[in-house]
Amino acid sequence: MKKLNWIFGLVLVGLWACDPEETPTPVVPGQEVKKAIVDVMREWYFWNLELPTSIDIAQYGSNEDLLNAIIFKPLDRFSYLTTQEAFNNSFVGRNAGHGFGFAFTAEERLFVSFVFREAPAGKDGWERGWEIIEINGKPIASYKTSSGGYDFQLGPSDPGVSNTFTFRLPDGTTTTRTNVKAEYQSNSVLDRRVFEEGGKKVGYWAYQSFRATAGLSPTRSQEVQNSMEYFQNQGINELIIDLRYNGGGSVAVAEQILNYLIQVSNTGKVMYTNKLNSLKFSLNETENFNKIGNLNLNRVIFITSRGSASASELIINSLDPYMEVVLIGDNTFGKPVGSFPLSRYSRTLETNNVELVPITFAIANSQGKAEYFEGFPANFRVGDSPEFNWGDPRDLRLAAALQYIQDGGVSGRWANTYYKPVWEMIDAFKGLEQEFPAY
């Protein structure tokens, strides 16, 4: 059997015939795509035994309505539909939009949290730490919804859509910029640098998404390779990985990172195992570590938030049995399951450009830990501080991580900064966009 490239979603290698045991859903004229969705879900969905035994596809107004009605609601917050092009583009960083993220302070002040270099926002010089005080001439508070979230009404991510933003800059001045959405190539690495702390060289790596570099085989990221070689050349003793805005992505890239981080002594040991539904039991796999490079780390400090999901949590879970793993910031999102796209198993979905990406497998570390739907708890809860740019020692979570490396603990003054944001960027998106959240 060919090795499967598992994702929180990446393309699966291989092809298997559909042979569901359930009575096939009747074909209704004009409802062929909905029938295909149900048939493929019965075969591949991880919780396929929880699907309704009888589904009247004609009662649902859209494919999305159908999928939302039949998924296993107690646990599934993740299955989605998209197009094949959108799916493939997202996993290699081909985006459209302004190209930035946001985060709130405890006082509900809104800041730019990250910017992609080649996106319209990046080319206009936007930076993390700029406060957004107006959008299209309206104050931020006016966009608050009755549910406590925000709807900034920025329109679709289509090239040519424009919005006007007024910022307060770190020096106290203001500037108003009109920015036009466009297609761009996103970068996953937001910052990398080395600090000297207590006689140690501490690497700091802000990593936004697990995206592969288009055209590389096997699937991997050139950005990851460049970063890890940089840290190797710098001779770091410790590493802080900042995943606070990382919603997930490619498991193949997560494996690449894990193989850089693991110790040589643990090469060949179990990285993770997966489990499909009972119809696909023969496709279950175990992935083992295969050390890359010469980093020699005894621990990794992770900066996390509720926006740290999916492949971010896979990294944490897979390393935990083999080294000290410390989480600083907030609890992670809670996604111990993954997906791969299923249009290739249905001619109807493929010809209608419908990409079905439901949950298809669960994943566990070498100790069998696989149930973390509530997320991983932070060892030290510390508030976010998006008003400071990357690498600024005033960044609360970064400062706490550096203190932990130096002193072996985090002082109460950092814990006193903790707050639970009323709304986070991951809340603004669903489906594929939640995996790679950006405006």
Short mmCIF file of C-alpha atoms in Angstrom, two decimals:
data_model
loop_
_atom_site.label_atom_id
_atom_site.label_comp_id
_atom_site.label_asym_id
_atom_site.label_seq_id
_atom_site.Cartn_x
_atom_site.Cartn_y
_atom_site.Cartn_z
CA MET A 1 0.00 0.00 0.00
CA LYS A 2 1.26 3.45 -0.81
CA LYS A 3 2.04 5.74 2.10
CA LEU A 4 -0.82 8.09 2.85
CA ASN A 5 -0.09 11.81 3.17
CA TRP A 6 -2.39 12.62 6.08
CA ILE A 7 -3.75 16.09 6.42
CA PHE A 8 -5.62 18.43 8.55
CA GLY A 9 -6.17 18.41 5.09
CA LEU A 10 -3.63 17.47 2.44
CA VAL A 11 -4.12 15.39 -0.72
CA LEU A 12 -4.31 11.67 -0.06
CA VAL A 13 -2.25 9.37 -2.27
CA GLY A 14 -4.01 6.26 -3.51
CA LEU A 15 -7.48 5.27 -4.76
CA TRP A 16 -10.01 2.82 -3.37
CA ALA A 17 -13.40 1.74 -4.60
CA CYS A 18 -16.60 2.67 -2.80
CA ASP A 19 -18.45 -0.22 -1.23
CA PRO A 20 -20.76 1.15 1.46
CA GLU A 21 -23.03 -1.34 3.19
CA GLU A 22 -25.97 1.04 3.51
CA THR A 23 -28.79 1.11 0.97
CA PRO A 24 -27.74 3.61 -1.71
CA THR A 25 -29.44 6.99 -1.58
CA PRO A 26 -32.00 7.22 -4.41
CA VAL A 27 -31.05 9.44 -7.34
CA VAL A 28 -33.37 12.46 -7.56
CA PRO A 29 -33.14 14.57 -10.73
CA GLY A 30 -31.10 17.68 -9.97
CA GLN A 31 -29.88 16.23 -6.67
CA GLU A 32 -26.95 14.15 -7.95
CA VAL A 33 -24.31 16.10 -6.02
CA LYS A 34 -26.21 15.77 -2.76
CA LYS A 35 -26.55 12.03 -3.32
CA ALA A 36 -22.80 11.81 -3.98
CA ILE A 37 -22.07 13.68 -0.74
CA VAL A 38 -24.17 11.22 1.27
CA ASP A 39 -22.68 8.15 -0.46
CA VAL A 40 -19.09 9.30 0.04
CA MET A 41 -19.77 10.25 3.66
CA ARG A 42 -21.18 6.78 4.37
CA GLU A 43 -17.95 5.28 3.08
CA TRP A 44 -15.24 7.63 4.42
CA TYR A 45 -16.64 9.76 7.26
CA PHE A 46 -14.92 8.96 10.55
CA TRP A 47 -18.25 8.92 12.39
CA ASN A 48 -20.05 7.15 9.55
CA LEU A 49 -22.02 4.97 11.97
CA GLU A 50 -23.53 8.13 13.45
CA LEU A 51 -24.97 9.30 10.11
CA PRO A 52 -28.78 9.20 9.87
CA THR A 53 -29.97 5.88 8.45
CA SER A 54 -32.40 7.66 6.15
CA ILE A 55 -31.62 11.01 4.54
CA ASP A 56 -34.10 12.91 2.36
CA ILE A 57 -31.66 14.97 0.31
CA ALA A 58 -34.43 16.91 -1.45
CA GLN A 59 -35.36 18.76 1.76
CA TYR A 60 -32.03 20.62 1.86
CA GLY A 61 -31.67 23.84 -0.08
CA SER A 62 -27.91 23.58 -0.61
CA ASN A 63 -25.04 21.13 -0.37
CA GLU A 64 -23.81 23.01 2.70
CA ASP A 65 -27.20 22.69 4.41
CA LEU A 66 -27.14 18.95 3.79
CA LEU A 67 -23.62 18.44 5.15
CA ASN A 68 -24.32 20.56 8.22
CA ALA A 69 -27.47 18.54 8.95
CA ILE A 70 -25.86 15.09 8.83
CA ILE A 71 -22.47 15.55 10.53
CA PHE A 72 -21.92 14.24 14.06
CA LYS A 73 -22.64 17.46 15.93
CA PRO A 74 -21.34 16.56 19.39
CA LEU A 75 -17.76 16.48 18.08
CA ASP A 76 -17.61 17.58 14.44
CA ARG A 77 -17.02 21.33 14.11
CA PHE A 78 -14.73 20.85 11.15
CA SER A 79 -16.15 19.07 8.05
CA TYR A 80 -16.70 21.38 5.08
CA LEU A 81 -17.27 21.80 1.35
CA THR A 82 -15.21 23.94 -1.00
CA THR A 83 -13.93 23.82 -4.59
CA GLN A 84 -10.99 21.73 -5.73
CA GLU A 85 -9.06 24.82 -6.83
CA ALA A 86 -9.59 26.65 -3.54
CA PHE A 87 -8.49 23.60 -1.57
CA ASN A 88 -5.34 23.02 -3.59
CA ASN A 89 -4.38 26.70 -3.61
CA SER A 90 -4.76 27.10 0.16
CA PHE A 91 -2.32 24.33 0.98
CA VAL A 92 0.47 25.95 -1.04
CA GLY A 93 -0.31 29.51 0.09
CA ARG A 94 -2.06 30.90 -2.99
CA ASN A 95 -4.52 33.36 -1.49
CA ALA A 96 -6.65 36.36 -2.35
CA GLY A 97 -7.56 39.23 -0.05
CA HIS A 98 -5.83 41.99 1.91
CA GLY A 99 -3.49 39.51 3.59
CA PHE A 100 -3.56 40.33 7.31
CA GLY A 101 -4.81 39.05 10.65
CA PHE A 102 -6.16 40.75 13.76
CA ALA A 103 -6.26 40.31 17.51
CA PHE A 104 -8.02 42.07 20.39
CA THR A 105 -6.54 43.30 23.65
CA ALA A 106 -8.33 42.91 26.98
CA GLU A 107 -9.84 46.38 26.42
CA GLU A 108 -11.20 45.24 23.01
CA ARG A 109 -8.78 47.41 21.10
CA LEU A 110 -8.17 45.86 17.68
CA PHE A 111 -4.65 45.40 16.29
CA VAL A 112 -3.06 43.99 13.19
CA SER A 113 -1.65 40.67 14.41
CA PHE A 114 0.27 39.58 11.31
CA VAL A 115 0.78 40.61 7.68
CA PHE A 116 1.83 38.53 4.68
CA ARG A 117 4.78 40.16 2.92
CA GLU A 118 3.55 39.81 -0.68
CA ALA A 119 -0.11 40.56 0.08
CA PRO A 120 -1.63 44.00 -0.59
CA ALA A 121 -1.39 44.86 3.12
CA GLY A 122 2.25 43.81 3.25
CA LYS A 123 3.15 45.78 0.14
CA ASP A 124 1.48 48.82 1.71
CA GLY A 125 3.79 48.53 4.71
CA TRP A 126 1.31 47.37 7.37
CA GLU A 127 2.87 45.85 10.49
CA ARG A 128 1.87 43.88 13.54
CA GLY A 129 1.18 46.39 16.31
CA TRP A 130 -0.81 48.88 14.24
CA GLU A 131 -4.13 49.61 15.95
CA ILE A 132 -7.19 49.56 13.69
CA ILE A 133 -9.48 52.35 14.88
CA GLU A 134 -11.84 52.66 11.88
CA ILE A 135 -12.89 50.53 8.92
CA ASN A 136 -14.57 52.30 6.02
CA GLY A 137 -15.09 55.38 8.17
CA LYS A 138 -16.84 53.58 11.02
CA PRO A 139 -15.39 52.92 14.51
CA ILE A 140 -14.62 49.30 15.40
CA ALA A 141 -17.33 49.17 18.08
CA SER A 142 -20.01 49.74 15.44
CA TYR A 143 -19.21 46.35 13.88
CA LYS A 144 -19.98 44.40 17.05
CA THR A 145 -22.84 41.92 16.68
CA SER A 146 -25.54 40.95 19.13
CA SER A 147 -23.75 37.66 19.79
CA GLY A 148 -20.60 39.47 20.99
CA GLY A 149 -18.56 38.86 17.83
CA TYR A 150 -17.67 41.26 15.06
CA ASP A 151 -18.65 41.52 11.40
CA PHE A 152 -16.25 43.94 9.72
CA GLN A 153 -18.11 43.74 6.39
CA LEU A 154 -14.94 43.54 4.31
CA GLY A 155 -16.66 41.74 1.45
CA PRO A 156 -15.54 38.60 -0.44
CA SER A 157 -11.87 37.76 -0.90
CA ASP A 158 -12.08 38.63 -4.58
CA PRO A 159 -9.41 40.70 -6.33
CA GLY A 160 -10.52 44.31 -6.78
CA VAL A 161 -12.56 44.58 -3.56
CA SER A 162 -11.34 47.59 -1.61
CA ASN A 163 -11.65 48.73 2.00
CA THR A 164 -10.36 51.77 3.87
CA PHE A 165 -8.64 51.43 7.24
CA THR A 166 -7.59 54.07 9.74
CA PHE A 167 -4.67 53.06 11.97
CA ARG A 168 -3.08 54.45 15.09
CA LEU A 169 0.64 53.75 14.75
CA PRO A 170 2.99 52.89 17.64
CA ASP A 171 4.29 56.49 17.68
CA GLY A 172 0.74 57.80 18.27
CA THR A 173 0.16 59.21 14.79
CA THR A 174 -2.71 58.08 12.58
CA THR A 175 -2.84 57.09 8.95
CA THR A 176 -5.70 56.14 6.63
CA ARG A 177 -5.08 53.60 3.88
CA THR A 178 -7.33 52.26 1.14
CA ASN A 179 -6.31 48.72 0.34
CA VAL A 180 -7.43 46.67 -2.68
CA LYS A 181 -7.69 42.91 -2.42
CA ALA A 182 -5.57 40.88 -4.82
CA GLU A 183 -4.13 37.43 -5.35
CA TYR A 184 -0.85 36.81 -3.56
CA GLN A 185 1.53 34.14 -2.30
CA SER A 186 1.47 33.96 1.49
CA ASN A 187 4.44 33.27 3.74
CA SER A 188 4.14 30.89 6.68
CA VAL A 189 7.13 32.20 8.63
CA LEU A 190 6.23 35.53 10.23
CA ASP A 191 9.45 36.02 12.18
CA ARG A 192 12.65 34.22 13.12
CA ARG A 193 15.48 35.45 15.32
CA VAL A 194 17.89 34.41 18.07
CA PHE A 195 18.02 35.87 21.59
CA GLU A 196 20.94 35.64 24.01
CA GLU A 197 19.46 34.70 27.40
CA GLY A 198 21.47 33.57 30.41
CA GLY A 199 24.35 32.31 28.31
CA LYS A 200 22.01 30.44 25.97
CA LYS A 201 21.10 31.03 22.36
CA VAL A 202 17.30 30.95 22.14
CA GLY A 203 15.63 30.59 18.77
CA TYR A 204 12.27 32.30 18.25
CA TRP A 205 10.05 31.18 15.36
CA ALA A 206 6.63 32.69 14.62
CA TYR A 207 4.91 30.20 12.34
CA GLN A 208 1.47 30.99 10.93
CA SER A 209 0.40 27.94 8.88
CA PHE A 210 1.57 24.52 7.76
CA ARG A 211 1.76 25.18 4.03
CA ALA A 212 3.78 23.22 1.51
CA THR A 213 5.94 24.77 -1.20
CA ALA A 214 4.37 24.16 -4.60
CA GLY A 215 6.28 21.76 -6.83
CA LEU A 216 8.39 20.05 -4.15
CA SER A 217 8.25 16.28 -3.90
CA PRO A 218 7.91 14.76 -1.39
CA THR A 219 5.53 17.34 0.03
CA ARG A 220 7.41 19.75 2.26
CA SER A 221 8.07 23.42 2.95
CA GLN A 222 11.16 25.30 1.76
CA GLU A 223 10.41 27.95 4.39
CA VAL A 224 10.62 25.32 7.12
CA GLN A 225 13.92 23.99 5.78
CA ASN A 226 15.40 27.49 5.55
CA SER A 227 14.31 28.34 9.10
CA MET A 228 15.63 25.17 10.65
CA GLU A 229 18.95 25.51 8.85
CA TYR A 230 19.15 29.09 10.12
CA PHE A 231 18.66 27.94 13.72
CA GLN A 232 21.19 25.13 13.22
CA ASN A 233 23.77 27.57 11.87
CA GLN A 234 23.13 29.89 14.82
CA GLY A 235 23.80 27.02 17.23
CA ILE A 236 20.66 27.50 19.31
CA ASN A 237 20.25 25.72 22.66
CA GLU A 238 16.53 26.41 23.12
CA LEU A 239 13.59 27.05 20.79
CA ILE A 240 10.35 29.02 21.19
CA ILE A 241 7.73 28.25 18.52
CA ASP A 242 4.95 30.82 18.30
CA LEU A 243 1.74 29.15 17.06
CA ARG A 244 -0.73 31.61 18.53
CA TYR A 245 -2.35 32.37 15.13
CA ASN A 246 -1.74 28.99 13.47
CA GLY A 247 -4.96 27.20 12.48
CA GLY A 248 -3.26 24.14 10.98
CA GLY A 249 -2.61 22.84 7.48
CA SER A 250 -0.54 20.06 5.98
CA VAL A 251 0.40 17.04 8.09
CA ALA A 252 3.29 16.35 5.71
CA VAL A 253 4.80 19.72 6.67
CA ALA A 254 4.09 19.01 10.35
CA GLU A 255 6.06 15.76 9.95
CA GLN A 256 8.93 17.71 8.38
CA ILE A 257 9.05 20.06 11.37
CA LEU A 258 8.82 17.20 13.87
CA ASN A 259 11.75 15.45 12.23
CA TYR A 260 13.86 18.58 12.70
CA LEU A 261 12.85 18.92 16.35
CA ILE A 262 13.16 15.32 17.55
CA GLN A 263 16.39 14.07 19.13
CA VAL A 264 18.63 11.67 17.20
CA SER A 265 18.07 9.04 19.90
CA ASN A 266 14.36 8.91 19.06
CA THR A 267 14.73 8.31 15.33
CA GLY A 268 12.61 5.32 14.36
CA LYS A 269 10.19 5.70 17.25
CA VAL A 270 6.48 6.36 16.78
CA MET A 271 5.56 9.93 15.82
CA TYR A 272 1.81 9.32 15.56
CA THR A 273 -0.76 6.74 14.53
CA ASN A 274 -4.08 7.25 12.81
CA LYS A 275 -7.41 5.48 12.76
CA LEU A 276 -10.04 5.53 10.04
CA ASN A 277 -13.57 4.17 10.28
CA SER A 278 -14.29 0.44 10.36
CA LEU A 279 -14.72 0.24 6.58
CA LYS A 280 -11.19 1.58 6.05
CA PHE A 281 -9.41 -0.15 8.93
CA SER A 282 -6.80 -1.63 6.57
CA LEU A 283 -5.59 1.89 5.73
CA ASN A 284 -4.59 2.76 9.31
CA GLU A 285 -0.93 3.77 9.55
CA THR A 286 1.86 4.58 11.96
CA GLU A 287 4.38 7.31 11.15
CA ASN A 288 7.84 7.11 12.73
CA PHE A 289 10.37 9.84 13.38
CA ASN A 290 13.29 10.24 10.96
CA LYS A 291 15.68 12.88 12.27
CA ILE A 292 16.62 15.75 9.95
CA GLY A 293 19.53 18.09 10.67
CA ASN A 294 21.49 18.52 13.88
CA LEU A 295 19.28 20.49 16.26
CA ASN A 296 19.71 18.96 19.71
CA LEU A 297 16.81 20.11 21.89
CA ASN A 298 15.61 18.75 25.22
CA ARG A 299 12.47 20.87 25.21
CA VAL A 300 10.39 23.20 23.09
CA ILE A 301 8.42 26.19 24.40
CA PHE A 302 5.20 26.82 22.48
CA ILE A 303 3.27 30.09 22.50
CA THR A 304 -0.35 29.11 21.97
CA SER A 305 -3.90 30.42 21.93
CA ARG A 306 -7.36 29.16 21.02
CA GLY A 307 -6.29 29.95 17.47
CA SER A 308 -3.66 27.16 17.68
CA ALA A 309 -5.41 24.23 16.07
CA SER A 310 -5.13 21.02 14.09
CA ALA A 311 -1.56 20.47 12.83
CA SER A 312 -0.33 22.85 15.55
CA GLU A 313 -1.76 20.47 18.12
CA LEU A 314 -0.34 17.48 16.27
CA ILE A 315 3.17 18.92 16.74
CA ILE A 316 2.60 19.40 20.46
CA ASN A 317 1.01 15.98 20.98
CA SER A 318 3.66 14.08 18.99
CA LEU A 319 6.61 15.67 20.83
CA ASP A 320 5.14 15.34 24.32
CA PRO A 321 6.25 11.72 24.97
CA TYR A 322 9.85 12.49 24.03
CA MET A 323 10.78 15.87 25.49
CA GLU A 324 9.61 18.64 27.77
CA VAL A 325 6.83 20.58 26.08
CA VAL A 326 5.72 23.87 27.68
CA LEU A 327 2.69 25.89 26.54
CA ILE A 328 2.54 29.60 27.32
CA GLY A 329 -0.43 31.79 26.43
CA ASP A 330 -3.83 30.12 26.32
CA ASN A 331 -5.43 26.71 25.78
CA THR A 332 -5.37 25.41 22.21
CA PHE A 333 -8.45 24.92 20.02
CA GLY A 334 -9.04 21.16 20.30
CA LYS A 335 -8.91 19.31 16.98
CA PRO A 336 -7.52 15.77 17.38
CA VAL A 337 -8.96 14.65 14.04
CA GLY A 338 -8.09 15.27 10.41
CA SER A 339 -9.33 15.20 6.85
CA PHE A 340 -8.43 14.55 3.27
CA PRO A 341 -10.37 15.64 0.17
CA LEU A 342 -12.79 13.11 -1.27
CA SER A 343 -13.76 14.38 -4.73
CA ARG A 344 -11.35 11.89 -6.30
CA TYR A 345 -13.56 9.06 -5.02
CA SER A 346 -16.68 10.41 -6.72
CA ARG A 347 -16.97 11.24 -10.39
CA THR A 348 -20.05 13.36 -9.64
CA LEU A 349 -18.21 15.53 -7.10
CA GLU A 350 -15.15 15.82 -9.33
CA THR A 351 -17.03 16.84 -12.47
CA ASN A 352 -19.13 19.36 -10.52
CA ASN A 353 -16.03 20.92 -8.89
CA VAL A 354 -17.27 20.08 -5.39
CA GLU A 355 -14.55 19.26 -2.87
CA LEU A 356 -15.87 17.37 0.13
CA VAL A 357 -13.51 17.55 3.13
CA PRO A 358 -15.11 15.76 6.10
CA ILE A 359 -13.34 14.38 9.14
CA THR A 360 -11.91 11.04 8.01
CA PHE A 361 -9.46 9.99 10.74
CA ALA A 362 -8.41 10.42 14.35
CA ILE A 363 -4.77 10.73 15.33
CA ALA A 364 -2.86 9.68 18.46
CA ASN A 365 0.66 10.08 19.77
CA SER A 366 2.95 7.20 20.76
CA GLN A 367 1.23 6.96 24.15
CA GLY A 368 -2.21 6.67 22.56
CA LYS A 369 -3.30 10.20 23.49
CA ALA A 370 -5.97 11.19 20.98
CA GLU A 371 -8.88 12.75 22.85
CA TYR A 372 -8.23 16.46 23.23
CA PHE A 373 -11.37 18.05 21.86
CA GLU A 374 -11.14 20.62 24.66
CA GLY A 375 -7.64 21.58 23.53
CA PHE A 376 -4.32 21.34 25.34
CA PRO A 377 -4.21 23.46 28.51
CA ALA A 378 -1.53 26.11 28.72
CA ASN A 379 1.03 25.49 31.44
CA PHE A 380 1.13 29.24 32.02
CA ARG A 381 -1.77 31.46 30.97
CA VAL A 382 -0.54 34.82 29.78
CA GLY A 383 -2.45 37.54 27.91
CA ASP A 384 -1.82 38.37 24.28
CA SER A 385 -0.24 41.72 23.42
CA PRO A 386 -0.73 42.37 19.69
CA GLU A 387 0.24 46.02 20.21
CA PHE A 388 3.91 44.93 20.04
CA ASN A 389 5.69 43.79 16.89
CA TRP A 390 7.33 40.40 16.49
CA GLY A 391 10.35 39.85 18.71
CA ASP A 392 9.63 42.85 20.93
CA PRO A 393 10.62 41.90 24.52
CA ARG A 394 7.49 43.73 25.73
CA ASP A 395 5.35 41.04 24.07
CA LEU A 396 3.91 39.39 27.17
CA ARG A 397 3.92 35.83 25.91
CA LEU A 398 7.40 36.07 24.44
CA ALA A 399 8.69 37.66 27.66
CA ALA A 400 7.14 34.86 29.72
CA ALA A 401 8.71 32.21 27.47
CA LEU A 402 12.13 33.81 27.80
CA GLN A 403 11.72 33.99 31.57
CA TYR A 404 10.80 30.31 31.71
CA ILE A 405 13.99 29.42 29.86
CA GLN A 406 16.08 31.54 32.20
CA ASP A 407 14.38 30.81 35.55
CA GLY A 408 12.42 27.59 35.06
CA GLY A 409 9.13 29.30 35.84
CA VAL A 410 6.83 32.19 34.97
CA SER A 411 6.20 34.89 37.55
CA GLY A 412 2.76 35.84 38.76
CA ARG A 413 2.94 39.24 37.09
CA TRP A 414 2.66 37.50 33.71
CA ALA A 415 -0.24 35.34 34.91
CA ASN A 416 -2.05 38.49 36.02
CA THR A 417 -2.08 39.68 32.39
CA TYR A 418 -4.26 36.78 31.23
CA TYR A 419 -7.64 37.52 29.68
CA LYS A 420 -9.99 35.50 27.53
CA PRO A 421 -10.69 37.42 24.31
CA VAL A 422 -14.37 38.06 23.69
CA TRP A 423 -13.83 37.03 20.09
CA GLU A 424 -10.86 35.63 18.20
CA MET A 425 -9.91 35.45 14.57
CA ILE A 426 -10.58 31.72 14.36
CA ASP A 427 -14.22 32.54 15.24
CA ALA A 428 -14.54 34.66 12.11
CA PHE A 429 -14.13 31.74 9.71
CA LYS A 430 -15.48 28.31 8.94
CA GLY A 431 -14.23 25.37 6.90
CA LEU A 432 -11.15 25.85 4.76
CA GLU A 433 -10.78 29.49 5.82
CA GLN A 434 -10.65 28.47 9.48
CA GLU A 435 -7.63 26.32 8.68
CA PHE A 436 -5.87 29.34 7.16
CA PRO A 437 -7.54 32.39 8.74
CA ALA A 438 -6.66 35.73 7.13
CA TYR A 439 -8.55 38.69 5.70
#
